[in-house]
PDB file of N, CA and C in Angstrom:
ATOM      1  N   MET D 638       0.631  -1.225  -0.154  1.00  0.00           N
ATOM      2  CA  MET D 638       0.028   0.379  -0.133  1.00  0.00           C
ATOM      3  C   MET D 638       0.608   1.120  -0.456  1.00  0.00           C
ATOM      4  N   ASN D 639       0.731   2.322  -0.795  1.00  0.00           N
ATOM      5  CA  ASN D 639       1.469   3.325  -0.957  1.00  0.00           C
ATOM      6  C   ASN D 639       1.506   4.379   0.245  1.00  0.00           C
ATOM      7  N   THR D 640       2.301   5.297   0.390  1.00  0.00           N
ATOM      8  CA  THR D 640       2.193   6.258   1.614  1.00  0.00           C
ATOM      9  C   THR D 640       0.330   6.841   1.628  1.00  0.00           C
ATOM     10  N   GLU D 641       0.544   7.352   0.299  1.00  0.00           N
ATOM     11  CA  GLU D 641      -1.528   8.125  -0.224  1.00  0.00           C
ATOM     12  C   GLU D 641      -2.247   7.288   0.017  1.00  0.00           C
ATOM     13  N   LYS D 642      -2.317   6.338   0.102  1.00  0.00           N
ATOM     14  CA  LYS D 642      -3.819   5.247   0.940  1.00  0.00           C
ATOM     15  C   LYS D 642      -3.086   5.141   1.886  1.00  0.00           C
ATOM     16  N   ILE D 643      -1.950   4.977   2.706  1.00  0.00           N
ATOM     17  CA  ILE D 643      -2.781   5.187   4.264  1.00  0.00           C
ATOM     18  C   ILE D 643      -2.654   5.931   4.642  1.00  0.00           C
ATOM     19  N   ALA D 644      -2.270   7.033   4.150  1.00  0.00           N
ATOM     20  CA  ALA D 644      -2.284   8.200   4.932  1.00  0.00           C
ATOM     21  C   ALA D 644      -4.207   8.482   5.031  1.00  0.00           C
ATOM     22  N   SER D 645      -4.534   8.120   3.515  1.00  0.00           N
ATOM     23  CA  SER D 645      -6.262   7.934   3.891  1.00  0.00           C
ATOM     24  C   SER D 645      -6.585   7.297   4.691  1.00  0.00           C
ATOM     25  N   VAL D 646      -6.661   5.932   4.610  1.00  0.00           N
ATOM     26  CA  VAL D 646      -6.996   5.093   5.230  1.00  0.00           C
ATOM     27  C   VAL D 646      -7.200   5.519   7.113  1.00  0.00           C
ATOM     28  N   THR D 647      -5.633   6.239   7.124  1.00  0.00           N
ATOM     29  CA  THR D 647      -5.758   6.406   8.787  1.00  0.00           C
ATOM     30  C   THR D 647      -6.754   7.281   8.763  1.00  0.00           C
ATOM     31  N   ALA D 648      -6.492   8.564   7.808  1.00  0.00           N
ATOM     32  CA  ALA D 648      -7.157   9.772   8.461  1.00  0.00           C
ATOM     33  C   ALA D 648      -9.002   8.573   8.800  1.00  0.00           C
ATOM     34  N   SER D 649      -9.306   8.422   7.728  1.00  0.00           N
ATOM     35  CA  SER D 649     -10.676   7.544   7.149  1.00  0.00           C
ATOM     36  C   SER D 649     -10.994   6.536   9.068  1.00  0.00           C
ATOM     37  N   LEU D 650     -10.072   6.179   9.484  1.00  0.00           N
ATOM     38  CA  LEU D 650     -10.360   5.172  10.325  1.00  0.00           C
ATOM     39  C   LEU D 650     -10.592   6.798  11.726  1.00  0.00           C
ATOM     40  N   ALA D 651      -9.797   7.591  11.974  1.00  0.00           N
ATOM     41  CA  ALA D 651      -9.886   8.303  12.534  1.00  0.00           C
ATOM     42  C   ALA D 651     -10.857   9.026  12.918  1.00  0.00           C
ATOM     43  N   LEU D 652     -11.459   9.718  11.815  1.00  0.00           N
ATOM     44  CA  LEU D 652     -12.852  10.495  11.435  1.00  0.00           C
ATOM     45  C   LEU D 652     -13.452   9.192  12.108  1.00  0.00           C
ATOM     46  N   ALA D 653     -13.826   7.664  12.096  1.00  0.00           N
ATOM     47  CA  ALA D 653     -14.893   7.340  12.496  1.00  0.00           C
ATOM     48  C   ALA D 653     -14.754   6.974  13.688  1.00  0.00           C
ATOM     49  N   LEU D 654     -13.702   6.391  14.128  1.00  0.00           N
ATOM     50  CA  LEU D 654     -13.478   6.469  15.621  1.00  0.00           C
ATOM     51  C   LEU D 654     -13.992   7.934  16.494  1.00  0.00           C
ATOM     52  N   GLY D 655     -13.869   8.937  15.897  1.00  0.00           N
ATOM     53  CA  GLY D 655     -14.568  10.225  16.624  1.00  0.00           C
ATOM     54  C   GLY D 655     -13.614  11.034  16.889  1.00  0.00           C
ATOM     55  N   LEU D 656     -12.600  10.571  16.279  1.00  0.00           N
ATOM     56  CA  LEU D 656     -11.282  11.862  16.387  1.00  0.00           C
ATOM     57  C   LEU D 656     -11.801  13.261  16.095  1.00  0.00           C
ATOM     58  N   GLY D 657     -11.905  13.087  14.373  1.00  0.00           N
ATOM     59  CA  GLY D 657     -12.791  14.721  14.111  1.00  0.00           C
ATOM     60  C   GLY D 657     -10.995  15.358  13.698  1.00  0.00           C
ATOM     61  N   VAL D 658     -11.808  16.168  12.407  1.00  0.00           N
ATOM     62  CA  VAL D 658     -11.130  16.815  11.756  1.00  0.00           C
ATOM     63  C   VAL D 658      -9.809  17.884  12.385  1.00  0.00           C
ATOM     64  N   GLY D 659      -9.968  18.018  13.522  1.00  0.00           N
ATOM     65  CA  GLY D 659      -9.527  19.001  14.546  1.00  0.00           C
ATOM     66  C   GLY D 659      -8.106  18.709  15.016  1.00  0.00           C
ATOM     67  N   THR D 660      -8.683  16.900  15.068  1.00  0.00           N
ATOM     68  CA  THR D 660      -7.293  16.056  15.985  1.00  0.00           C
ATOM     69  C   THR D 660      -6.664  16.261  14.534  1.00  0.00           C
ATOM     70  N   LEU D 661      -6.823  15.551  13.172  1.00  0.00           N
ATOM     71  CA  LEU D 661      -5.678  15.727  12.118  1.00  0.00           C
ATOM     72  C   LEU D 661      -5.108  17.027  11.262  1.00  0.00           C
ATOM     73  N   TRP D 662      -6.032  17.826  11.628  1.00  0.00           N
ATOM     74  CA  TRP D 662      -5.608  19.079  10.711  1.00  0.00           C
ATOM     75  C   TRP D 662      -3.875  19.555  11.324  1.00  0.00           C
ATOM     76  N   PRO D 663      -4.096  19.881  12.825  1.00  0.00           N
ATOM     77  CA  PRO D 663      -2.049  20.196  13.438  1.00  0.00           C
ATOM     78  C   PRO D 663      -1.085  19.454  12.142  1.00  0.00           C
ATOM     79  N   ARG D 664      -1.797  18.190  12.386  1.00  0.00           N
ATOM     80  CA  ARG D 664      -0.510  17.289  11.922  1.00  0.00           C
ATOM     81  C   ARG D 664       0.009  17.685   9.971  1.00  0.00           C
ATOM     82  N   GLN D 665      -1.552  17.808   9.576  1.00  0.00           N
ATOM     83  CA  GLN D 665      -0.924  18.215   7.823  1.00  0.00           C
ATOM     84  C   GLN D 665      -0.630  19.151   8.163  1.00  0.00           C
ATOM     85  N   ALA D 666      -0.880  20.225   8.515  1.00  0.00           N
ATOM     86  CA  ALA D 666      -0.280  21.321   8.388  1.00  0.00           C
ATOM     87  C   ALA D 666       0.673  21.807   8.712  1.00  0.00           C
ATOM     88  N   ASP D 667       1.156  21.072   9.760  1.00  0.00           N
ATOM     89  CA  ASP D 667       2.856  20.780   9.995  1.00  0.00           C
ATOM     90  C   ASP D 667       3.916  19.936   9.338  1.00  0.00           C
ATOM     91  N   ALA D 668       2.845  19.170   8.484  1.00  0.00           N
ATOM     92  CA  ALA D 668       3.540  18.220   7.625  1.00  0.00           C
ATOM     93  C   ALA D 668       3.716  19.659   5.669  1.00  0.00           C
ATOM     94  N   SER D 669       2.392  20.402   5.702  1.00  0.00           N
ATOM     95  CA  SER D 669       2.427  20.927   4.712  1.00  0.00           C
ATOM     96  C   SER D 669       3.868  22.477   4.740  1.00  0.00           C
ATOM     97  N   LEU D 670       3.632  23.103   6.081  1.00  0.00           N
ATOM     98  CA  LEU D 670       4.928  23.629   6.570  1.00  0.00           C
ATOM     99  C   LEU D 670       6.705  22.751   6.289  1.00  0.00           C
ATOM    100  N   ALA D 671       6.443  21.947   6.263  1.00  0.00           N
ATOM    101  CA  ALA D 671       7.619  21.084   6.836  1.00  0.00           C
ATOM    102  C   ALA D 671       7.859  20.967   5.250  1.00  0.00           C
ATOM    103  N   LEU D 672       7.244  20.700   4.642  1.00  0.00           N
ATOM    104  CA  LEU D 672       7.332  20.518   2.839  1.00  0.00           C
ATOM    105  C   LEU D 672       7.832  21.753   2.064  1.00  0.00           C
ATOM    106  N   ALA D 673       6.773  23.300   2.398  1.00  0.00           N
ATOM    107  CA  ALA D 673       7.673  24.234   1.805  1.00  0.00           C
ATOM    108  C   ALA D 673       8.519  24.714   2.554  1.00  0.00           C
ATOM    109  N   GLN D 674       9.592  24.137   3.877  1.00  0.00           N
ATOM    110  CA  GLN D 674      10.542  24.955   4.237  1.00  0.00           C
ATOM    111  C   GLN D 674      12.160  23.669   3.418  1.00  0.00           C
ATOM    112  N   LYS D 675      11.098  21.833   3.204  1.00  0.00           N
ATOM    113  CA  LYS D 675      11.518  20.617   2.733  1.00  0.00           C
ATOM    114  C   LYS D 675      12.108  21.666   1.035  1.00  0.00           C
ATOM    115  N   TYR D 676      11.120  22.283   0.091  1.00  0.00           N
ATOM    116  CA  TYR D 676      11.863  22.307  -1.211  1.00  0.00           C
ATOM    117  C   TYR D 676      11.961  23.565  -1.234  1.00  0.00           C
ATOM    118  N   ALA D 677      11.526  24.607  -0.100  1.00  0.00           N
ATOM    119  CA  ALA D 677      13.378  26.375   0.173  1.00  0.00           C
ATOM    120  C   ALA D 677      11.524  26.913  -0.521  1.00  0.00           C
ATOM    121  N   CYS D 678      10.239  26.891  -0.779  1.00  0.00           N
ATOM    122  CA  CYS D 678       9.415  27.325  -0.784  1.00  0.00           C
ATOM    123  C   CYS D 678       9.301  28.743  -0.099  1.00  0.00           C
ATOM    124  N   VAL D 679       9.604  28.627   1.025  1.00  0.00           N
ATOM    125  CA  VAL D 679      10.222  29.582   2.031  1.00  0.00           C
ATOM    126  C   VAL D 679      11.169  30.577   1.776  1.00  0.00           C
ATOM    127  N   ALA D 680      12.068  30.771   1.367  1.00  0.00           N
ATOM    128  CA  ALA D 680      12.914  31.647   0.222  1.00  0.00           C
ATOM    129  C   ALA D 680      12.911  32.688  -0.393  1.00  0.00           C
ATOM    130  N   CYS D 681      11.349  32.261  -0.808  1.00  0.00           N
ATOM    131  CA  CYS D 681      10.685  33.645  -2.121  1.00  0.00           C
ATOM    132  C   CYS D 681       9.564  33.626  -1.394  1.00  0.00           C
ATOM    133  N   HIS D 682       8.838  33.105  -0.267  1.00  0.00           N
ATOM    134  CA  HIS D 682       7.322  33.268  -0.176  1.00  0.00           C
ATOM    135  C   HIS D 682       7.087  32.618   1.842  1.00  0.00           C
ATOM    136  N   GLN D 683       6.511  33.769   2.324  1.00  0.00           N
ATOM    137  CA  GLN D 683       6.373  33.844   3.432  1.00  0.00           C
ATOM    138  C   GLN D 683       4.478  34.099   4.077  1.00  0.00           C
ATOM    139  N   PRO D 684       4.273  33.547   5.143  1.00  0.00           N
ATOM    140  CA  PRO D 684       3.018  33.322   5.493  1.00  0.00           C
ATOM    141  C   PRO D 684       2.296  34.914   5.585  1.00  0.00           C
ATOM    142  N   ALA D 685       2.739  35.751   5.570  1.00  0.00           N
ATOM    143  CA  ALA D 685       1.575  37.218   5.510  1.00  0.00           C
ATOM    144  C   ALA D 685       2.459  38.257   4.438  1.00  0.00           C
ATOM    145  N   THR D 686       3.618  38.048   4.156  1.00  0.00           N
ATOM    146  CA  THR D 686       4.883  38.977   3.606  1.00  0.00           C
ATOM    147  C   THR D 686       4.815  38.316   2.314  1.00  0.00           C
ATOM    148  N   LYS D 687       5.398  39.640   1.164  1.00  0.00           N
ATOM    149  CA  LYS D 687       5.709  39.568   0.310  1.00  0.00           C
ATOM    150  C   LYS D 687       7.261  39.355   0.153  1.00  0.00           C
ATOM    151  N   VAL D 688       7.580  38.406  -0.010  1.00  0.00           N
ATOM    152  CA  VAL D 688       9.550  38.792  -0.267  1.00  0.00           C
ATOM    153  C   VAL D 688       9.526  38.804  -1.709  1.00  0.00           C
ATOM    154  N   VAL D 689       9.644  37.870  -2.312  1.00  0.00           N
ATOM    155  CA  VAL D 689      10.377  37.631  -3.860  1.00  0.00           C
ATOM    156  C   VAL D 689       9.136  37.358  -4.525  1.00  0.00           C
ATOM    157  N   GLY D 690       7.839  36.445  -3.733  1.00  0.00           N
ATOM    158  CA  GLY D 690       6.829  36.177  -4.235  1.00  0.00           C
ATOM    159  C   GLY D 690       5.700  36.562  -3.304  1.00  0.00           C
ATOM    160  N   PRO D 691       5.013  36.224  -3.801  1.00  0.00           N
ATOM    161  CA  PRO D 691       3.415  36.802  -3.055  1.00  0.00           C
ATOM    162  C   PRO D 691       3.296  35.814  -1.365  1.00  0.00           C
ATOM    163  N   SER D 692       2.937  36.327  -0.641  1.00  0.00           N
ATOM    164  CA  SER D 692       2.985  35.658   0.260  1.00  0.00           C
ATOM    165  C   SER D 692       2.180  34.404   0.013  1.00  0.00           C
ATOM    166  N   TRP D 693       1.704  33.410   1.767  1.00  0.00           N
ATOM    167  CA  TRP D 693       1.109  32.566   1.426  1.00  0.00           C
ATOM    168  C   TRP D 693      -0.714  33.032   1.683  1.00  0.00           C
ATOM    169  N   LYS D 694      -0.776  33.920   2.450  1.00  0.00           N
ATOM    170  CA  LYS D 694      -2.079  34.272   2.477  1.00  0.00           C
ATOM    171  C   LYS D 694      -2.965  34.896   1.214  1.00  0.00           C
ATOM    172  N   ASP D 695      -1.613  35.471   1.061  1.00  0.00           N
ATOM    173  CA  ASP D 695      -2.401  35.998  -0.413  1.00  0.00           C
ATOM    174  C   ASP D 695      -2.983  35.426  -2.069  1.00  0.00           C
ATOM    175  N   ILE D 696      -1.535  34.212  -2.198  1.00  0.00           N
ATOM    176  CA  ILE D 696      -1.971  32.704  -2.720  1.00  0.00           C
ATOM    177  C   ILE D 696      -3.223  32.193  -2.199  1.00  0.00           C
ATOM    178  N   GLY D 697      -3.580  32.168  -1.433  1.00  0.00           N
ATOM    179  CA  GLY D 697      -4.604  31.568  -0.814  1.00  0.00           C
ATOM    180  C   GLY D 697      -6.029  32.106  -0.753  1.00  0.00           C
ATOM    181  N   ALA D 698      -5.631  33.875  -0.848  1.00  0.00           N
ATOM    182  CA  ALA D 698      -6.577  34.716  -1.547  1.00  0.00           C
ATOM    183  C   ALA D 698      -7.455  34.449  -2.709  1.00  0.00           C
ATOM    184  N   LYS D 699      -6.202  34.860  -3.232  1.00  0.00           N
ATOM    185  CA  LYS D 699      -6.682  34.666  -5.134  1.00  0.00           C
ATOM    186  C   LYS D 699      -6.907  33.416  -5.654  1.00  0.00           C
ATOM    187  N   TYR D 700      -6.625  32.261  -5.332  1.00  0.00           N
ATOM    188  CA  TYR D 700      -7.185  30.878  -5.899  1.00  0.00           C
ATOM    189  C   TYR D 700      -7.809  30.048  -4.523  1.00  0.00           C
ATOM    190  N   GLY D 701      -7.881  30.620  -3.784  1.00  0.00           N
ATOM    191  CA  GLY D 701      -8.606  29.891  -2.314  1.00  0.00           C
ATOM    192  C   GLY D 701     -10.110  30.098  -2.766  1.00  0.00           C
ATOM    193  N   ASP D 702     -11.073  29.640  -2.084  1.00  0.00           N
ATOM    194  CA  ASP D 702     -12.263  29.814  -1.594  1.00  0.00           C
ATOM    195  C   ASP D 702     -13.466  29.164  -3.203  1.00  0.00           C
ATOM    196  N   GLY D 703     -13.309  28.485  -3.708  1.00  0.00           N
ATOM    197  CA  GLY D 703     -13.893  27.728  -4.961  1.00  0.00           C
ATOM    198  C   GLY D 703     -12.991  28.736  -6.482  1.00  0.00           C
ATOM    199  N   LYS D 704     -12.265  29.145  -6.325  1.00  0.00           N
ATOM    200  CA  LYS D 704     -11.388  30.320  -7.502  1.00  0.00           C
ATOM    201  C   LYS D 704     -10.821  29.882  -8.072  1.00  0.00           C
ATOM    202  N   GLY D 705     -10.112  28.523  -7.611  1.00  0.00           N
ATOM    203  CA  GLY D 705      -9.193  27.302  -8.284  1.00  0.00           C
ATOM    204  C   GLY D 705      -8.941  26.342  -7.569  1.00  0.00           C
ATOM    205  N   THR D 706      -8.247  24.939  -8.175  1.00  0.00           N
ATOM    206  CA  THR D 706      -8.402  23.791  -7.626  1.00  0.00           C
ATOM    207  C   THR D 706      -6.966  23.525  -7.341  1.00  0.00           C
ATOM    208  N   ALA D 707      -6.606  22.681  -5.998  1.00  0.00           N
ATOM    209  CA  ALA D 707      -5.448  22.592  -5.879  1.00  0.00           C
ATOM    210  C   ALA D 707      -4.782  21.866  -7.013  1.00  0.00           C
ATOM    211  N   ALA D 708      -5.008  21.665  -8.189  1.00  0.00           N
ATOM    212  CA  ALA D 708      -4.906  20.472  -9.086  1.00  0.00           C
ATOM    213  C   ALA D 708      -4.014  21.448 -10.013  1.00  0.00           C
ATOM    214  N   GLN D 709      -4.683  22.589 -10.294  1.00  0.00           N
ATOM    215  CA  GLN D 709      -4.839  24.081 -11.048  1.00  0.00           C
ATOM    216  C   GLN D 709      -3.570  24.360 -10.372  1.00  0.00           C
ATOM    217  N   LEU D 710      -3.477  24.597  -8.995  1.00  0.00           N
ATOM    218  CA  LEU D 710      -2.004  25.274  -7.994  1.00  0.00           C
ATOM    219  C   LEU D 710      -1.010  24.850  -8.476  1.00  0.00           C
ATOM    220  N   ALA D 711      -1.267  23.235  -8.169  1.00  0.00           N
ATOM    221  CA  ALA D 711      -0.161  22.265  -8.474  1.00  0.00           C
ATOM    222  C   ALA D 711       0.645  22.690  -9.653  1.00  0.00           C
ATOM    223  N   ALA D 712       0.009  22.416 -10.668  1.00  0.00           N
ATOM    224  CA  ALA D 712       0.453  22.478 -12.380  1.00  0.00           C
ATOM    225  C   ALA D 712       1.157  23.833 -12.369  1.00  0.00           C
ATOM    226  N   SER D 713       0.144  24.477 -11.965  1.00  0.00           N
ATOM    227  CA  SER D 713       1.445  25.888 -11.931  1.00  0.00           C
ATOM    228  C   SER D 713       2.267  26.159 -11.083  1.00  0.00           C
ATOM    229  N   ILE D 714       2.856  25.741 -10.080  1.00  0.00           N
ATOM    230  CA  ILE D 714       3.887  25.378  -9.114  1.00  0.00           C
ATOM    231  C   ILE D 714       4.894  24.624  -9.894  1.00  0.00           C
ATOM    232  N   LYS D 715       4.334  23.337 -10.295  1.00  0.00           N
ATOM    233  CA  LYS D 715       5.052  22.660 -11.019  1.00  0.00           C
ATOM    234  C   LYS D 715       5.985  23.046 -12.520  1.00  0.00           C
ATOM    235  N   ALA D 716       4.790  24.123 -12.833  1.00  0.00           N
ATOM    236  CA  ALA D 716       5.443  24.376 -14.750  1.00  0.00           C
ATOM    237  C   ALA D 716       6.187  25.575 -14.031  1.00  0.00           C
ATOM    238  N   GLY D 717       5.678  26.256 -12.955  1.00  0.00           N
ATOM    239  CA  GLY D 717       6.766  27.466 -13.360  1.00  0.00           C
ATOM    240  C   GLY D 717       5.164  28.834 -13.777  1.00  0.00           C
ATOM    241  N   SER D 718       5.843  30.383 -13.590  1.00  0.00           N
ATOM    242  CA  SER D 718       4.580  31.108 -14.347  1.00  0.00           C
ATOM    243  C   SER D 718       5.641  32.459 -14.089  1.00  0.00           C
ATOM    244  N   SER D 719       4.793  33.604 -15.589  1.00  0.00           N
ATOM    245  CA  SER D 719       5.534  34.566 -15.174  1.00  0.00           C
ATOM    246  C   SER D 719       3.998  35.466 -15.246  1.00  0.00           C
ATOM    247  N   GLY D 720       4.242  36.552 -14.663  1.00  0.00           N
ATOM    248  CA  GLY D 720       3.249  37.969 -14.666  1.00  0.00           C
ATOM    249  C   GLY D 720       2.346  37.499 -14.180  1.00  0.00           C
ATOM    250  N   LYS D 721       1.755  36.607 -13.245  1.00  0.00           N
ATOM    251  CA  LYS D 721       0.734  36.155 -12.784  1.00  0.00           C
ATOM    252  C   LYS D 721       0.662  36.966 -11.165  1.00  0.00           C
ATOM    253  N   TRP D 722       1.829  37.613 -10.577  1.00  0.00           N
ATOM    254  CA  TRP D 722       2.113  38.159  -9.382  1.00  0.00           C
ATOM    255  C   TRP D 722       3.351  39.430  -9.768  1.00  0.00           C
ATOM    256  N   GLY D 723       3.007  39.727 -11.259  1.00  0.00           N
ATOM    257  CA  GLY D 723       4.180  40.698 -10.988  1.00  0.00           C
ATOM    258  C   GLY D 723       5.394  40.321 -12.591  1.00  0.00           C
ATOM    259  N   PRO D 724       6.308  41.327 -12.538  1.00  0.00           N
ATOM    260  CA  PRO D 724       7.599  40.724 -13.236  1.00  0.00           C
ATOM    261  C   PRO D 724       8.267  39.840 -12.946  1.00  0.00           C
ATOM    262  N   MET D 725       8.237  39.394 -11.689  1.00  0.00           N
ATOM    263  CA  MET D 725       9.291  38.460 -11.066  1.00  0.00           C
ATOM    264  C   MET D 725       8.488  37.047 -11.615  1.00  0.00           C
ATOM    265  N   PRO D 726       9.349  36.285 -12.268  1.00  0.00           N
ATOM    266  CA  PRO D 726       8.824  35.128 -12.812  1.00  0.00           C
ATOM    267  C   PRO D 726       8.896  33.778 -11.840  1.00  0.00           C
ATOM    268  N   MET D 727       8.207  32.952 -11.541  1.00  0.00           N
ATOM    269  CA  MET D 727       8.314  31.883 -10.698  1.00  0.00           C
ATOM    270  C   MET D 727       8.995  30.723 -11.304  1.00  0.00           C
ATOM    271  N   PRO D 728      10.173  29.854 -10.774  1.00  0.00           N
ATOM    272  CA  PRO D 728      10.935  29.181 -12.003  1.00  0.00           C
ATOM    273  C   PRO D 728       9.807  28.187 -11.339  1.00  0.00           C
ATOM    274  N   PRO D 729      10.187  26.646 -12.794  1.00  0.00           N
ATOM    275  CA  PRO D 729       9.307  25.597 -12.542  1.00  0.00           C
ATOM    276  C   PRO D 729      10.027  24.964 -11.484  1.00  0.00           C
ATOM    277  N   GLN D 730       9.262  24.316 -10.704  1.00  0.00           N
ATOM    278  CA  GLN D 730       9.355  23.446  -9.396  1.00  0.00           C
ATOM    279  C   GLN D 730       9.054  21.706  -9.372  1.00  0.00           C
ATOM    280  N   ALA D 731       9.880  21.014 -11.157  1.00  0.00           N
ATOM    281  CA  ALA D 731       9.084  20.036 -11.408  1.00  0.00           C
ATOM    282  C   ALA D 731       9.964  19.420 -10.641  1.00  0.00           C
ATOM    283  N   GLN D 732      10.809  18.939 -10.022  1.00  0.00           N
ATOM    284  CA  GLN D 732      11.974  18.303  -8.975  1.00  0.00           C
ATOM    285  C   GLN D 732      11.207  17.860  -8.159  1.00  0.00           C
ATOM    286  N   VAL D 733      10.113  18.951  -7.797  1.00  0.00           N
ATOM    287  CA  VAL D 733       8.492  18.115  -6.259  1.00  0.00           C
ATOM    288  C   VAL D 733       7.965  17.016  -6.517  1.00  0.00           C
ATOM    289  N   PRO D 734       7.975  16.201  -5.692  1.00  0.00           N
ATOM    290  CA  PRO D 734       6.828  14.745  -6.156  1.00  0.00           C
ATOM    291  C   PRO D 734       5.829  15.498  -6.447  1.00  0.00           C
ATOM    292  N   ASP D 735       4.936  15.009  -7.768  1.00  0.00           N
ATOM    293  CA  ASP D 735       3.362  15.659  -7.708  1.00  0.00           C
ATOM    294  C   ASP D 735       2.627  15.279  -6.489  1.00  0.00           C
ATOM    295  N   ALA D 736       2.640  14.256  -5.278  1.00  0.00           N
ATOM    296  CA  ALA D 736       1.956  14.056  -4.256  1.00  0.00           C
ATOM    297  C   ALA D 736       2.502  15.232  -3.491  1.00  0.00           C
ATOM    298  N   ASP D 737       3.589  15.829  -2.936  1.00  0.00           N
ATOM    299  CA  ASP D 737       4.097  16.813  -2.304  1.00  0.00           C
ATOM    300  C   ASP D 737       3.272  18.432  -3.179  1.00  0.00           C
ATOM    301  N   LEU D 738       3.359  18.420  -3.993  1.00  0.00           N
ATOM    302  CA  LEU D 738       2.794  19.767  -4.978  1.00  0.00           C
ATOM    303  C   LEU D 738       1.250  19.366  -4.610  1.00  0.00           C
ATOM    304  N   GLN D 739       0.713  18.769  -5.073  1.00  0.00           N
ATOM    305  CA  GLN D 739      -0.786  18.377  -4.313  1.00  0.00           C
ATOM    306  C   GLN D 739      -1.319  19.192  -2.946  1.00  0.00           C
ATOM    307  N   ALA D 740      -0.177  18.472  -1.962  1.00  0.00           N
ATOM    308  CA  ALA D 740      -0.503  18.530  -0.739  1.00  0.00           C
ATOM    309  C   ALA D 740      -0.449  20.349   0.086  1.00  0.00           C
ATOM    310  N   LEU D 741       1.171  20.841  -0.789  1.00  0.00           N
ATOM    311  CA  LEU D 741       1.469  22.277  -0.642  1.00  0.00           C
ATOM    312  C   LEU D 741      -0.297  23.249  -0.856  1.00  0.00           C
ATOM    313  N   ALA D 742      -0.525  22.908  -2.285  1.00  0.00           N
ATOM    314  CA  ALA D 742      -1.250  23.239  -3.070  1.00  0.00           C
ATOM    315  C   ALA D 742      -2.544  23.294  -2.124  1.00  0.00           C
ATOM    316  N   GLN D 743      -3.092  22.316  -1.338  1.00  0.00           N
ATOM    317  CA  GLN D 743      -4.296  22.402  -0.708  1.00  0.00           C
ATOM    318  C   GLN D 743      -3.987  23.129   0.673  1.00  0.00           C
ATOM    319  N   TRP D 744      -2.987  22.981   1.098  1.00  0.00           N
ATOM    320  CA  TRP D 744      -2.570  23.703   2.221  1.00  0.00           C
ATOM    321  C   TRP D 744      -2.469  25.175   1.486  1.00  0.00           C
ATOM    322  N   LEU D 745      -2.067  25.847   0.575  1.00  0.00           N
ATOM    323  CA  LEU D 745      -2.455  26.895   0.822  1.00  0.00           C
ATOM    324  C   LEU D 745      -3.270  27.606   0.895  1.00  0.00           C
ATOM    325  N   LEU D 746      -4.398  26.748  -0.163  1.00  0.00           N
ATOM    326  CA  LEU D 746      -5.842  27.156  -0.269  1.00  0.00           C
ATOM    327  C   LEU D 746      -6.634  27.020   0.888  1.00  0.00           C
ATOM    328  N   ASP D 747      -6.095  26.429   1.718  1.00  0.00           N
ATOM    329  CA  ASP D 747      -6.704  26.591   3.172  1.00  0.00           C
ATOM    330  C   ASP D 747      -6.662  27.366   3.346  1.00  0.00           C
ATOM    331  N   GLY D 748      -5.861  28.371   3.274  1.00  0.00           N
ATOM    332  CA  GLY D 748      -5.067  29.355   4.135  1.00  0.00           C
ATOM    333  C   GLY D 748      -3.868  28.942   4.794  1.00  0.00           C
ATOM    334  N   ALA D 749      -3.148  28.010   4.415  1.00  0.00           N
ATOM    335  CA  ALA D 749      -1.680  27.675   5.092  1.00  0.00           C
ATOM    336  C   ALA D 749      -1.472  27.611   5.904  1.00  0.00           C
ATOM    337  N   LYS D 750      -2.876  27.550   7.314  1.00  0.00           N
ATOM    338  CA  LYS D 750      -2.687  27.440   8.563  1.00  0.00           C
ATOM    339  C   LYS D 750      -2.210  26.161   8.868  1.00  0.00           C
TER     340      LYS D 750
END
């Protein structure tokens, strides 16, 4: 069984046992922050302040609340972009595994909390 399936089954079991989403959320958030650090996202992006790229808060505001999907944002991170946030291009992040891109994207859409 792969890591994603194990995580999904674990989350489902926890919910079935009445642990609730609130119990699982801090672990997911910690994991996403750890991914942002692992892949050096923090060199250009910070929680609430624009550095080289937009803040996580601004990304969530632009693409969250149904304005975009995690899959779309993950694809944009992977491919890189230019002109979405001003003149500074976002270099492609093709080295980041798709599962990690998806986790990071969903974390951003959820407000990076």
